[in-house]
Tab-separated table of C-alpha atoms in Angstrom:
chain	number	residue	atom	x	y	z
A	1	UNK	CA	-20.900	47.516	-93.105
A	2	UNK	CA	-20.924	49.504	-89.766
A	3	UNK	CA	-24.534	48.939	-89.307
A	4	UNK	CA	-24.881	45.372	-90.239
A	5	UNK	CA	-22.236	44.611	-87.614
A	6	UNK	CA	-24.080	46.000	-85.235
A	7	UNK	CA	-27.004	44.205	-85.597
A	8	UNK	CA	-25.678	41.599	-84.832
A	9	UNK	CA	-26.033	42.623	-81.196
A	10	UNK	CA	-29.204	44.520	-81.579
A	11	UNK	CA	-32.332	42.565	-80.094
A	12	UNK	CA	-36.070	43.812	-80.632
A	13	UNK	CA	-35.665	46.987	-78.672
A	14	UNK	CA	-31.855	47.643	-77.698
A	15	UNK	CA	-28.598	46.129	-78.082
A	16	UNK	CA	-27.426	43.310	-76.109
A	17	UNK	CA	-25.549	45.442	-73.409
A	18	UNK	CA	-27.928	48.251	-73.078
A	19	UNK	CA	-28.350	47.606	-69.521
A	20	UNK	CA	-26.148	45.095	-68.739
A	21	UNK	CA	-24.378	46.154	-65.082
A	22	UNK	CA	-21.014	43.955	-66.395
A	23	UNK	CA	-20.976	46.227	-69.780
A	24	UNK	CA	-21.404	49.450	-67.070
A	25	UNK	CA	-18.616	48.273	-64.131
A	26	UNK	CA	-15.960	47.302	-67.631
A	27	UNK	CA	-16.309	50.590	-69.099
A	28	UNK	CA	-15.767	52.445	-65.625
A	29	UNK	CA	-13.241	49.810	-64.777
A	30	UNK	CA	-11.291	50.815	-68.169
A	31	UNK	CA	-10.880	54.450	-67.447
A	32	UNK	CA	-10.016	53.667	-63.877
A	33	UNK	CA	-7.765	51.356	-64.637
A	34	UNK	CA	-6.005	53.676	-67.472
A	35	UNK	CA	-5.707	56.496	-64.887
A	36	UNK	CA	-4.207	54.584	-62.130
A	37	UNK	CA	-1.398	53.293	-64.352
A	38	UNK	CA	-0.640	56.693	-65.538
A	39	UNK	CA	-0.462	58.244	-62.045
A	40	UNK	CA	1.621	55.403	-61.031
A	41	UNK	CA	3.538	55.555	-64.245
A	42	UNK	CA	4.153	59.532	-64.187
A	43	UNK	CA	4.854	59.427	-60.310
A	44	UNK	CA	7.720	57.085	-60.903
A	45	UNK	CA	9.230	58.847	-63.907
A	46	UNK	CA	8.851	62.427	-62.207
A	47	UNK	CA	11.196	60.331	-58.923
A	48	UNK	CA	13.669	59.240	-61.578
A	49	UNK	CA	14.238	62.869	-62.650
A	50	UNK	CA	14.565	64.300	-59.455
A	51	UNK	CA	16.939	61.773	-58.036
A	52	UNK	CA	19.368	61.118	-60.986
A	53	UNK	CA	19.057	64.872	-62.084
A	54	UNK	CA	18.477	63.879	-65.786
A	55	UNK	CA	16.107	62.082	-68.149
A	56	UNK	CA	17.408	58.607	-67.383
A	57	UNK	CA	16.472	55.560	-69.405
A	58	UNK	CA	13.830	54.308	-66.948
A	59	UNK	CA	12.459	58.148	-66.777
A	60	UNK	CA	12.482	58.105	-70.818
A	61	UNK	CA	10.725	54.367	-70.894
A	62	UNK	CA	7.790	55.972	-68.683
A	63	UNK	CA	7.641	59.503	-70.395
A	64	UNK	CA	7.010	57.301	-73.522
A	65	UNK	CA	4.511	55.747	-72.320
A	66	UNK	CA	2.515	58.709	-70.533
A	67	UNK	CA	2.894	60.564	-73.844
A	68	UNK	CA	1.186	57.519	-75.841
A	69	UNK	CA	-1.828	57.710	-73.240
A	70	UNK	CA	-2.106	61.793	-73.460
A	71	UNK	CA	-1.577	62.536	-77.149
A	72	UNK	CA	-3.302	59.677	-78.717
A	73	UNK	CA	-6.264	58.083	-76.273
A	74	UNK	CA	-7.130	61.292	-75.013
A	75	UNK	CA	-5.781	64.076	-77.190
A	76	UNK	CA	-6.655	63.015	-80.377
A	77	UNK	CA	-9.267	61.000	-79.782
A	78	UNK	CA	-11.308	63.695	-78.060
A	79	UNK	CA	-10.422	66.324	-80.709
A	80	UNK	CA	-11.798	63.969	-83.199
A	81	UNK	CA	-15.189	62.793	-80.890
A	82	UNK	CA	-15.845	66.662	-80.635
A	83	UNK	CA	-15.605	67.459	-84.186
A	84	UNK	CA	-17.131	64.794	-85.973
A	85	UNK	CA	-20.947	64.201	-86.463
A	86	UNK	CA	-21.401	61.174	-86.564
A	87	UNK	CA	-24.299	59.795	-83.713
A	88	UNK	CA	-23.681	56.798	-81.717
A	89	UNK	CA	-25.308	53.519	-82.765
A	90	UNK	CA	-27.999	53.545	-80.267
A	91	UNK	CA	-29.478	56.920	-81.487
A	92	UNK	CA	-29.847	55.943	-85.150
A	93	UNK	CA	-33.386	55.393	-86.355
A	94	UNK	CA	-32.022	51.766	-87.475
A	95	UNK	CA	-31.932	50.851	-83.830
A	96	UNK	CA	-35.054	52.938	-82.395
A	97	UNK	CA	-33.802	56.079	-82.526
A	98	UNK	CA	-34.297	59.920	-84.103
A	99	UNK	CA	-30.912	60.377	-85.586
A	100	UNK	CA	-29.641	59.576	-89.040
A	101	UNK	CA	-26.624	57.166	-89.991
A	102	UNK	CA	-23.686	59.475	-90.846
A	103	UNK	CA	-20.771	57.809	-92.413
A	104	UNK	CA	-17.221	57.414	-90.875
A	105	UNK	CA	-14.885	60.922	-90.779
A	106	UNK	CA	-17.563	63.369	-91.651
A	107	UNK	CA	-16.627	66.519	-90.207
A	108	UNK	CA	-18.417	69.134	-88.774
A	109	UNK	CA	-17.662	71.894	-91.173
A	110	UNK	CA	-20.313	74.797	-90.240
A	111	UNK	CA	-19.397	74.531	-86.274
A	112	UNK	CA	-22.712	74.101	-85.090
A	113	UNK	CA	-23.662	71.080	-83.376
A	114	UNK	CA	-26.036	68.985	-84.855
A	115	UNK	CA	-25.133	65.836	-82.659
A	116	UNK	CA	-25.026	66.279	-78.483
A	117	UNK	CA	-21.529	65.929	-77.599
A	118	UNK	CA	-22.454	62.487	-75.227
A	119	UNK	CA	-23.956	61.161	-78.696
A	120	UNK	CA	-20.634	61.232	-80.544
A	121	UNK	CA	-19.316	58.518	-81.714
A	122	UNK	CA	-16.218	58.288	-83.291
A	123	UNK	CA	-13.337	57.510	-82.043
A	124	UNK	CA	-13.945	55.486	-79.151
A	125	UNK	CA	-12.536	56.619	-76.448
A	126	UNK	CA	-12.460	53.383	-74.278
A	127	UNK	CA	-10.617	51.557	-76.956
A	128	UNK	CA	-8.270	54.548	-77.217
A	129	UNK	CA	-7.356	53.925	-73.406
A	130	UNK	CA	-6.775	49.826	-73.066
A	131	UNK	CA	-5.163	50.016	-76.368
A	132	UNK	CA	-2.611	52.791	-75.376
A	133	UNK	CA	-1.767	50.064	-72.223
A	134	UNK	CA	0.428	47.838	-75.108
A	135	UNK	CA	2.908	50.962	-74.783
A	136	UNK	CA	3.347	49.865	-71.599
A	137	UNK	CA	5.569	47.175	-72.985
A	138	UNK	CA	8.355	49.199	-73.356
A	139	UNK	CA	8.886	48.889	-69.628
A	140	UNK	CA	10.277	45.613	-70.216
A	141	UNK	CA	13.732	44.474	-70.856
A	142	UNK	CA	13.388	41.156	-71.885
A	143	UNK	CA	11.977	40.543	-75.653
A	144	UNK	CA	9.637	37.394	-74.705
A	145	UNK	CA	8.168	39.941	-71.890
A	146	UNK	CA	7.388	43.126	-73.735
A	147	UNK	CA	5.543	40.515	-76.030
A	148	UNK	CA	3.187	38.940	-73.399
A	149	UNK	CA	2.625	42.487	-72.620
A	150	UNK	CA	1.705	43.461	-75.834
A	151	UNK	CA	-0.735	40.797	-76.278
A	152	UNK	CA	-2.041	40.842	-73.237
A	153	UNK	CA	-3.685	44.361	-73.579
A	154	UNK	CA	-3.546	43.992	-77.438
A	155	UNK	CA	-6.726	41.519	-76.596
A	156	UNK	CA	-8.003	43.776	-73.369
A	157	UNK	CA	-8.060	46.288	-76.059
A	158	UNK	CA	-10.416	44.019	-78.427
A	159	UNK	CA	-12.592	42.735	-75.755
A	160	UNK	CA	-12.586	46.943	-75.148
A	161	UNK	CA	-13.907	47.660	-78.435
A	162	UNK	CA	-16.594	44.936	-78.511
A	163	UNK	CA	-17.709	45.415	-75.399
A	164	UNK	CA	-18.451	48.951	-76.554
A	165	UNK	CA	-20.187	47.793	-80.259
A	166	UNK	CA	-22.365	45.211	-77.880
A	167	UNK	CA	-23.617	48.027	-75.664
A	168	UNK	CA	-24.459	50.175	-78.727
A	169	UNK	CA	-22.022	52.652	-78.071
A	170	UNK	CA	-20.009	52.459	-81.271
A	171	UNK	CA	-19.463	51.011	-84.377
A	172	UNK	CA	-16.630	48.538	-85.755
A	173	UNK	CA	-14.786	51.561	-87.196
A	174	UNK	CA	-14.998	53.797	-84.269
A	175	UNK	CA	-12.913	50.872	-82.606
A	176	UNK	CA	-10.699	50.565	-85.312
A	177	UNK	CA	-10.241	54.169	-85.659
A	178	UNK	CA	-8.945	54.226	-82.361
A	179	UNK	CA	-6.482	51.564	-82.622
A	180	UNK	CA	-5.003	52.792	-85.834
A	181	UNK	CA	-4.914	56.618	-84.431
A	182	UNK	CA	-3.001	55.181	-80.836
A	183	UNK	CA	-0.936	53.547	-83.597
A	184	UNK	CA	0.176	55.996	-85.294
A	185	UNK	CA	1.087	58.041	-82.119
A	186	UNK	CA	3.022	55.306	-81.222
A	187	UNK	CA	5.345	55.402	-84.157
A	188	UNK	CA	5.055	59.197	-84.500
A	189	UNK	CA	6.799	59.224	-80.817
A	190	UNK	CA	8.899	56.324	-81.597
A	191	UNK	CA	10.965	58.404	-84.260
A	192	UNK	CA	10.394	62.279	-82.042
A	193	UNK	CA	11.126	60.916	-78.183
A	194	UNK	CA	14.906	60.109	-78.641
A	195	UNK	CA	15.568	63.557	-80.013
A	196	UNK	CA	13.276	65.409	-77.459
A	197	UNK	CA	14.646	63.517	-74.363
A	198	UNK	CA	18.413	64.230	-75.791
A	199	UNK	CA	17.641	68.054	-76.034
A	200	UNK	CA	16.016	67.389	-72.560
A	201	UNK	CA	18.744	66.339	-70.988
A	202	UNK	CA	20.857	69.464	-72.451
A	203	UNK	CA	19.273	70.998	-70.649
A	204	UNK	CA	19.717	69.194	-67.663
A	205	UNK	CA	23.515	69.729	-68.103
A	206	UNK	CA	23.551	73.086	-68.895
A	207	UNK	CA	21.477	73.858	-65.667
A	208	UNK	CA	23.894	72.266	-63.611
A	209	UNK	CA	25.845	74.952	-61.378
């Protein structure tokens, strides 16, 4: 299934967004984007701490949210890219080139690399990033909010993963992958960031003079 949706956006030689300078400036624009919003987000928690001396709920609300983007869109995603083997679309000899079709969540179990490390497909990484920005809707108060903002890069985060599958970079399940791994970080630290910012905030209190 992986590689007849990708053919869809293969032409005679490459796929659609080999060397399309939009495809190039989104994926740059991703990361960038991704960073900023974590420096800005970690900044304001970090100014929270120091000035109320504890793990206030704005601090906690922005810890969340920097945890999301750390463990699960960079984390786990690149522990998985670098120990899978399993070669991007665009280097399979389906689509012109010298490297074989290797099923989803085959591990590399003798530890030598068969597949370069820029060649590695799964999980992608981009997807990882935009979909980790719907955590970002726990910034919000109001219920109709956090939803627009859940939507809103719920759909960045698709556009995300096709714009990688048109360029050839990765298949339907790499994208998937991603969004179900960010998931599951999300409601992993859901249930563990109460208790951690409670015990946090011990010891706040018991380092008070």
């Amino acid at each position: 299934a992986d590689v007849q949706f990708s053919s869809l956006f293969f032409g005679k030689k490459h796929f659609l967004g080999h060397s399309s300078k939009i495809a190039k400036f989104y994926d740059s624009a991703v990361y960038g984007i991704c960073a900023l919003v974590f420096a800005l987000t970690a900044f304001c928690a970090c100014r929270i701490v120091f000035k109320e001396r504890k793990l206030a709920d704005g601090a906690r609300r922005l810890l969340f949210f920097c945890l999301i983007l750390v463990i699960g869109s960079v984390g786990l995603v690149q522990a998985l890219k670098f120990t899978m083997e399993r070669p991007r679309p665009y280097a399979i000899s389906q689509f012109a080139g010298a490297e074989q079709f290797v099923p989803v969540l085959k591990f590399n179990q003798n530890g030598q690399k068969t597949v370069p490390n820029e060649n590695r497909s799964f999980p992608s990484g981009h997807t990882a990033c935009a979909f980790a920005l719907t955590a970002l809707a726990v910034l919000a108060h109001r219920q109709k909010v956090r939803l627009a903002i859940f939507f809103f890069f719920f759909v960045y985060a698709g556009v995300t993963g096709l714009m990688r599958i048109l360029e050839g970079n990765h298949y339907l399940s790499d994208v998937l992958g991603s969004v179900v791994i960010v998931g599951i970080t999300m409601m992993l630290l859901d249930w563990f960031w109460p208790l951690a910012a409670e015990r946090i905030n011990g010891f706040f209190v018991s380092a008070k003079p």
